[in-house]
mmCIF file of C-alpha atoms in Angstrom:
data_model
loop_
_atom_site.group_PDB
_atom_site.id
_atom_site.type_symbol
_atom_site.label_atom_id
_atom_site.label_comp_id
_atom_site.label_asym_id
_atom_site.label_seq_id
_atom_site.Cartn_x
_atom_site.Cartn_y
_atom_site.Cartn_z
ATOM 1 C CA UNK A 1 100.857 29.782 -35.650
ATOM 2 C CA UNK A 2 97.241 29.203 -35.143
ATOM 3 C CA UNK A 3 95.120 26.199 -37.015
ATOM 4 C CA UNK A 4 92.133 24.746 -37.105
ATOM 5 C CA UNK A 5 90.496 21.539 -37.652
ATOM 6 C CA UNK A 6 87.639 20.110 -39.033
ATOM 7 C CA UNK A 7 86.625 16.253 -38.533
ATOM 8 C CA UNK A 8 84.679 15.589 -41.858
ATOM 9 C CA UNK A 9 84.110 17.049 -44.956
ATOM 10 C CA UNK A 10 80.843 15.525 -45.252
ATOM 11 C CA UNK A 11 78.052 15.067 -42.745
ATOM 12 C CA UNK A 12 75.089 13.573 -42.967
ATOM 13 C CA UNK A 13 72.311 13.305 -40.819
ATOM 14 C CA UNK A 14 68.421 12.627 -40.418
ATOM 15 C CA UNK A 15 65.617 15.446 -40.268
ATOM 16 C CA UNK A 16 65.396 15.769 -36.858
ATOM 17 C CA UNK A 17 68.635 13.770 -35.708
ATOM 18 C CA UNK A 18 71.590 15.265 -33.486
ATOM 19 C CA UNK A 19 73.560 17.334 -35.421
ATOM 20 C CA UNK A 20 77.560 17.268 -34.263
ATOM 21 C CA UNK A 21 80.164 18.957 -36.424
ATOM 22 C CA UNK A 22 83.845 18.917 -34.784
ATOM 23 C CA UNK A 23 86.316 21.483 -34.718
ATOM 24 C CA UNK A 24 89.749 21.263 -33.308
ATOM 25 C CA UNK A 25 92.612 24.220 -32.824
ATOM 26 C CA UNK A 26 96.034 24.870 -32.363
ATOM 27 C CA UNK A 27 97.177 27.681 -30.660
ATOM 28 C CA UNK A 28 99.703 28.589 -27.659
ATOM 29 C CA UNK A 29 96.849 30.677 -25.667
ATOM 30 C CA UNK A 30 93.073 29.969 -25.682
ATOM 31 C CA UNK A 31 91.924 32.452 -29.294
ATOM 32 C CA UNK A 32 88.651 33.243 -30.231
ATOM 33 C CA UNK A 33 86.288 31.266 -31.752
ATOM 34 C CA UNK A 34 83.902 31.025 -34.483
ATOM 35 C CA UNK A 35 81.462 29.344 -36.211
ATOM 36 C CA UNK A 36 80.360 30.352 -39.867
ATOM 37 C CA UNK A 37 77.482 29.106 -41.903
ATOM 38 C CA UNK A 38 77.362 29.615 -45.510
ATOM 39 C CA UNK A 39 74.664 28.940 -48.104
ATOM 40 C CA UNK A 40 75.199 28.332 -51.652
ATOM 41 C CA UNK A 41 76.701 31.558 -53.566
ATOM 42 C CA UNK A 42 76.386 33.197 -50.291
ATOM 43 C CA UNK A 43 78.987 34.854 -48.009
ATOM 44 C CA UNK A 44 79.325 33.937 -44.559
ATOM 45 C CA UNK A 45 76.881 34.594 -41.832
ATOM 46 C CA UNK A 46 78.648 34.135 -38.172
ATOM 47 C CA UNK A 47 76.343 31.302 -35.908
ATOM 48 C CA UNK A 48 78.413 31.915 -32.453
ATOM 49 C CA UNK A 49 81.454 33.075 -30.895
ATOM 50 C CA UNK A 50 83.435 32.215 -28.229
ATOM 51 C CA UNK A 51 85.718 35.382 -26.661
ATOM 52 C CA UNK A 52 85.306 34.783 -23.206
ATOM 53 C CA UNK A 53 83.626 33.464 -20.040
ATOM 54 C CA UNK A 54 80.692 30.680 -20.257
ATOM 55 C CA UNK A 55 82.318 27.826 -22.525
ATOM 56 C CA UNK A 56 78.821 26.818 -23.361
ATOM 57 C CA UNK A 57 77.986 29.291 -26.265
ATOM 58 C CA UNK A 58 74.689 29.576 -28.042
ATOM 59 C CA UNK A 59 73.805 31.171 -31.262
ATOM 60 C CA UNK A 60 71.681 31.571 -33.725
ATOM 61 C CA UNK A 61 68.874 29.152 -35.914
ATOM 62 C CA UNK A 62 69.163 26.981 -32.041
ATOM 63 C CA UNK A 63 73.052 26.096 -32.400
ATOM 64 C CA UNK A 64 75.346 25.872 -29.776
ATOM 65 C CA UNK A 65 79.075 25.066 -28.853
ATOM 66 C CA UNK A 66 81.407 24.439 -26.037
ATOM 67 C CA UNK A 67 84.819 25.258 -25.242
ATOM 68 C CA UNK A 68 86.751 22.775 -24.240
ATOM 69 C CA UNK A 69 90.322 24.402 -23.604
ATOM 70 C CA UNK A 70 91.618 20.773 -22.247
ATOM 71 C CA UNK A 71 90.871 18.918 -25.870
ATOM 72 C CA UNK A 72 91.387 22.554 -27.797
ATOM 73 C CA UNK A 73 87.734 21.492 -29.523
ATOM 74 C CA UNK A 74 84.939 24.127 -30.444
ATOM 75 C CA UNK A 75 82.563 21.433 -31.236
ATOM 76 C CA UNK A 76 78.913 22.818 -33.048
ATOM 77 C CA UNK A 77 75.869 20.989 -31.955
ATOM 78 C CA UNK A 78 72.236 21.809 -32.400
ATOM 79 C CA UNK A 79 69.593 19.128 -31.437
ATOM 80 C CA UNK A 80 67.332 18.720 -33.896
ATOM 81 C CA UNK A 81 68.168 19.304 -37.054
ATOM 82 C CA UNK A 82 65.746 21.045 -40.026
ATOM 83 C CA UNK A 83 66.108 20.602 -43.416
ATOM 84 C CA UNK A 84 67.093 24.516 -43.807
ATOM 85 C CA UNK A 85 70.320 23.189 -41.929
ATOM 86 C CA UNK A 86 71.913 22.238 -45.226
ATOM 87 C CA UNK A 87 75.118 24.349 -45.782
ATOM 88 C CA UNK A 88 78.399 24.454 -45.852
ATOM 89 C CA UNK A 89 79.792 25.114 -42.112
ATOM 90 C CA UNK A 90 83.025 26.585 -41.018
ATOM 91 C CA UNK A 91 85.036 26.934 -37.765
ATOM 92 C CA UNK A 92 87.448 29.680 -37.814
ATOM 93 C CA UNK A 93 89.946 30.952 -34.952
ATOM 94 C CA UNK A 94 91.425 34.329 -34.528
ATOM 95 C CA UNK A 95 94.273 35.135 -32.051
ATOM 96 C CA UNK A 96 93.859 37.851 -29.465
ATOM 97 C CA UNK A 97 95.544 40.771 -30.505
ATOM 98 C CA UNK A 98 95.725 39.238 -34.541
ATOM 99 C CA UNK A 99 93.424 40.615 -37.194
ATOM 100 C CA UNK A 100 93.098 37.604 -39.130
ATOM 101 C CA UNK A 101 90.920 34.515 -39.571
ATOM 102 C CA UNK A 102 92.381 31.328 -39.884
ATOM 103 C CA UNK A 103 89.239 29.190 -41.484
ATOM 104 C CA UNK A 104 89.188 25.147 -41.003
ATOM 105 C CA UNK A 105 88.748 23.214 -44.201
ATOM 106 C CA UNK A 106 84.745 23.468 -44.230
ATOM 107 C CA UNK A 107 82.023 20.532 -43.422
ATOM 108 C CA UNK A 108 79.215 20.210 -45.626
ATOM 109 C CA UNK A 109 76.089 19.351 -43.818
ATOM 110 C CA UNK A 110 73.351 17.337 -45.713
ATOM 111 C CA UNK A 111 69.834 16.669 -44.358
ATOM 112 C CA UNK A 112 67.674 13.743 -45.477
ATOM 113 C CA UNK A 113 64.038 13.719 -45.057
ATOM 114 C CA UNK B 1 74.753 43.877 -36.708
ATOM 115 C CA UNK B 2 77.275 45.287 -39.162
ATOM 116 C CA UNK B 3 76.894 45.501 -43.042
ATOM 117 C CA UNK B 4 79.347 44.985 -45.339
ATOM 118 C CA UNK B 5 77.889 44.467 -49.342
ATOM 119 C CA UNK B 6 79.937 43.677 -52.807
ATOM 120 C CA UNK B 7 79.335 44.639 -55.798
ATOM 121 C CA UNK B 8 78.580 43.041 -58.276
ATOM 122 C CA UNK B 9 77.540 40.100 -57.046
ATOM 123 C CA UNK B 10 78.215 37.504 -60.315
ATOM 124 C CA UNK B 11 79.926 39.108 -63.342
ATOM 125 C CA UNK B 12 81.008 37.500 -66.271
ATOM 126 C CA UNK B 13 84.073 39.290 -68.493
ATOM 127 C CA UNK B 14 86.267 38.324 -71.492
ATOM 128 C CA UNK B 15 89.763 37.066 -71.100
ATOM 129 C CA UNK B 16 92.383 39.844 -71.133
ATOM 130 C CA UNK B 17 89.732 42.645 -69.827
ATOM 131 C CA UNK B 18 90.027 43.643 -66.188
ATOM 132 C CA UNK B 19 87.218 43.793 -63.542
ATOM 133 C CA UNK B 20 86.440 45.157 -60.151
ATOM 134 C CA UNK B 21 84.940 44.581 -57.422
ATOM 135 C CA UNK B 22 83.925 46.653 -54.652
ATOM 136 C CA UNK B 23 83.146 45.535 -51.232
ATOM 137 C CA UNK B 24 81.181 48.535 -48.573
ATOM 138 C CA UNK B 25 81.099 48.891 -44.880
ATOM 139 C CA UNK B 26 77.256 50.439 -44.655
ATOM 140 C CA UNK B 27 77.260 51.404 -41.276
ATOM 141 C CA UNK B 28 80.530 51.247 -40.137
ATOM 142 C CA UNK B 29 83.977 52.445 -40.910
ATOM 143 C CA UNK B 30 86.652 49.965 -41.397
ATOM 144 C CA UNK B 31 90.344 50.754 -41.330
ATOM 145 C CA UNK B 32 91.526 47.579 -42.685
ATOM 146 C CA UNK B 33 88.970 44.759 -44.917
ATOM 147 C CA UNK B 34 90.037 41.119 -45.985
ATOM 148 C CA UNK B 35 89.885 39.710 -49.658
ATOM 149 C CA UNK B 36 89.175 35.889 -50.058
ATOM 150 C CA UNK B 37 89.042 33.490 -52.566
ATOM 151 C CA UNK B 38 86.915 30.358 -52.682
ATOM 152 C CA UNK B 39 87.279 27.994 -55.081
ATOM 153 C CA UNK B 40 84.109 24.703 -55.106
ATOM 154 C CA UNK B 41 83.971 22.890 -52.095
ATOM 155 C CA UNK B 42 86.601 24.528 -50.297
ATOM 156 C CA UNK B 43 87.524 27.002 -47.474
ATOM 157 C CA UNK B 44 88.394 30.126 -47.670
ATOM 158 C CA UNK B 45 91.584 31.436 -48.773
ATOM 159 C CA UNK B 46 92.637 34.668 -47.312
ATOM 160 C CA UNK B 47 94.539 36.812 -50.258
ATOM 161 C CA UNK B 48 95.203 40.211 -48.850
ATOM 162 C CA UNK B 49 94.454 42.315 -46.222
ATOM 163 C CA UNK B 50 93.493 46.170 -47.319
ATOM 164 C CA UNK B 51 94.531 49.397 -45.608
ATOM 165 C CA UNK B 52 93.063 52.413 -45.424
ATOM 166 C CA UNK B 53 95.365 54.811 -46.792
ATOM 167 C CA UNK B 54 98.230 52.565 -47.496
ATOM 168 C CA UNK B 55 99.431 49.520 -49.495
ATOM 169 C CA UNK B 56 97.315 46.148 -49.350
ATOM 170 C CA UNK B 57 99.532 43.689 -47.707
ATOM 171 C CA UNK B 58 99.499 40.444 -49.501
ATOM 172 C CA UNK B 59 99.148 36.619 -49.036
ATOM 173 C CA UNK B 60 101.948 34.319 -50.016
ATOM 174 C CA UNK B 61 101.482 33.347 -53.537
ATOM 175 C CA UNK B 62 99.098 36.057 -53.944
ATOM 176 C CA UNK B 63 100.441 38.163 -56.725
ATOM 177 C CA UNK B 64 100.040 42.072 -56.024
ATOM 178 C CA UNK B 65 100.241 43.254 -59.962
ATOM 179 C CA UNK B 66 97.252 40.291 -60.790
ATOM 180 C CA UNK B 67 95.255 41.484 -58.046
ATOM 181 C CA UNK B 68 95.150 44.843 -57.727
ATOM 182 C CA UNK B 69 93.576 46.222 -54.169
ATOM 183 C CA UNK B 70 92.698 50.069 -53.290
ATOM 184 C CA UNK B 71 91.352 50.925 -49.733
ATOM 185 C CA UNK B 72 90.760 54.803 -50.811
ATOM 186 C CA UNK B 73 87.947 55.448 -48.431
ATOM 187 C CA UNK B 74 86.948 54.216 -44.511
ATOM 188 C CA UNK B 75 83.842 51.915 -46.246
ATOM 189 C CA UNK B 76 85.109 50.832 -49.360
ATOM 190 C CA UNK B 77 87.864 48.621 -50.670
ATOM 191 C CA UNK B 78 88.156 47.504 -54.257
ATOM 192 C CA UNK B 79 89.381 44.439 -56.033
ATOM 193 C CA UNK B 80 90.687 44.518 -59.534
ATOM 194 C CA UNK B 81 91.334 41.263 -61.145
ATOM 195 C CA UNK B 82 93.767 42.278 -64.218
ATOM 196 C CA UNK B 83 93.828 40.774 -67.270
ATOM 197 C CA UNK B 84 91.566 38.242 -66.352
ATOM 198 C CA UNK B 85 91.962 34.531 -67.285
ATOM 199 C CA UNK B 86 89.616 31.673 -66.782
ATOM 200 C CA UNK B 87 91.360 30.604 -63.674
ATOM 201 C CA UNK B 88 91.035 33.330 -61.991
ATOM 202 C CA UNK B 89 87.313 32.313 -62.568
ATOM 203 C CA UNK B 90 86.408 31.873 -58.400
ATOM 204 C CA UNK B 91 84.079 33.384 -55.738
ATOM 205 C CA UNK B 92 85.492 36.038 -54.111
ATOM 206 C CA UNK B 93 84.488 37.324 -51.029
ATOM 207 C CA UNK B 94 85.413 40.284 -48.520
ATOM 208 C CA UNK B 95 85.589 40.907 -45.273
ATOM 209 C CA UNK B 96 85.374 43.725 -42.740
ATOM 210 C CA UNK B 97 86.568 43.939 -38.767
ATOM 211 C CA UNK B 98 84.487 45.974 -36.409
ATOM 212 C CA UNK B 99 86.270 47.641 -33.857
ATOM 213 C CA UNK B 100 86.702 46.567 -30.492
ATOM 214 C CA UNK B 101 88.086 43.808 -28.579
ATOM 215 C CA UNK B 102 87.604 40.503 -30.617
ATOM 216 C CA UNK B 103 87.104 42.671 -33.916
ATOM 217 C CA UNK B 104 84.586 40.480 -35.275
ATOM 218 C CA UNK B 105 84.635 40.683 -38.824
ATOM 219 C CA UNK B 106 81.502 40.529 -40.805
ATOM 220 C CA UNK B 107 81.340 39.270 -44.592
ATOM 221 C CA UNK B 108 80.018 40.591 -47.797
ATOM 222 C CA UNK B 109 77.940 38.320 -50.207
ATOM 223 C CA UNK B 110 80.493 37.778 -52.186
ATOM 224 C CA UNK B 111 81.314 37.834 -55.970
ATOM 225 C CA UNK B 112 81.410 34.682 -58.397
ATOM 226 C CA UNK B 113 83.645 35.605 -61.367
ATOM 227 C CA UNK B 114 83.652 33.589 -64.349
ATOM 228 C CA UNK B 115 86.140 34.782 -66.859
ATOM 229 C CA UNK B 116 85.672 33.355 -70.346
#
């Protein structure tokens, strides 16, 4: 069975700072990936995917994320961060072949000024 | 990309009364859609998957006569929470899979329900 990871509940970082929120899976063959954003009372809008080829996958609002099949990590990144960053952020892995999601726990990503 | 909408999007009902939700694939047809529940600060939890044409198949834990789910139509699956009860008081939120290869699915706004 399939499972995901997510280092932190809680992150908190600095207008402008790095921005690093870990993900982790578990799975007997390299799945697909995801990365979710979601704003309050919102549903969720997909920021990247990994299904195949260049690890290095970039998305949306200037995220990015690498897969690292040797650590089984999907770790989000984005440079700089801006306070419309703030949201709740969730990694999410889906086996090939499977229909459903299997959703980490959720990291909460706060921005101070 | 891909549309899927809910409606309504908040709704606030009596205890004992029943209410439903619908979620929409706009510009798409989906054979099968996903129903979650969200409770505060916390992850998804997956409760059913819907079928066009055929019985919902169901989470563990997830109890079928509670949660009642009809996929009559290729765009729209509904949700009927029966005889509601304030903890059944959540956000819930649906999903949809696009066809093809990875089958990325693509998420409604979701509902908050607050039974009283």
């Amino acid at each position: 069975a399939q499972s995901v990871t997510q280092l932190g509940s809680h992150v908190s970082v600095s207008e402008g700072a790095l921005v690093l929120l870990r993900c982790n899976y578990s799975s007997s063959v390299p799945p697909y990936l995801f990365w979710y954003v979601q704003y309050p009372n919102q549903g969720l809008q997909l920021l990247l995917k990994y299904t195949t080829g260049a690890t290095l996958v970039k998305g949306i609002n200037g995220f990015e994320a690498e897969f690292k099949k040797s650590e089984t990590s999907f770790h989000l990144t984005k440079p700089s961060a801006h306070m419309s960053d703030a949201a709740e952020y969730f990694c999410a892995v889906k086996g090939r072949g499977a229909q459903k999601l299997v959703f980490g726990q959720g990291t909460r990503l706060t921005i101070n000024p | 990309g891909a549309v899927v909408s809910q409606h309504p999007s908040w709704v606030i009902c009596k205890s004992g009364t029943s209410v439903k939700i619908e979620c929409r694939s706009l510009d798409f047809q989906a054979t099968t859609m996903f129903w979650y529940r969200q409770f505060p600060k916390q992850s998804l939890m997956l409760m059913a998957t819907s079928n066009e044409g055929s019985k919902a198949t169901y989470e563990q834990g997830v109890e079928k006569d509670k949660f009642l789910i009809n996929h009559a139509s290729l765009t729209l699956s509904t949700l009927t929470v029966t005889s509601a009860h304030p903890e059944d008081s959540s956000f819930y939120i649906c999903s949809a899979p696009t066809s093809g290869d990875y089958n990325e699915q693509f998420f409604g706004p979701g509902t908050r329900l607050t039974v009283l």
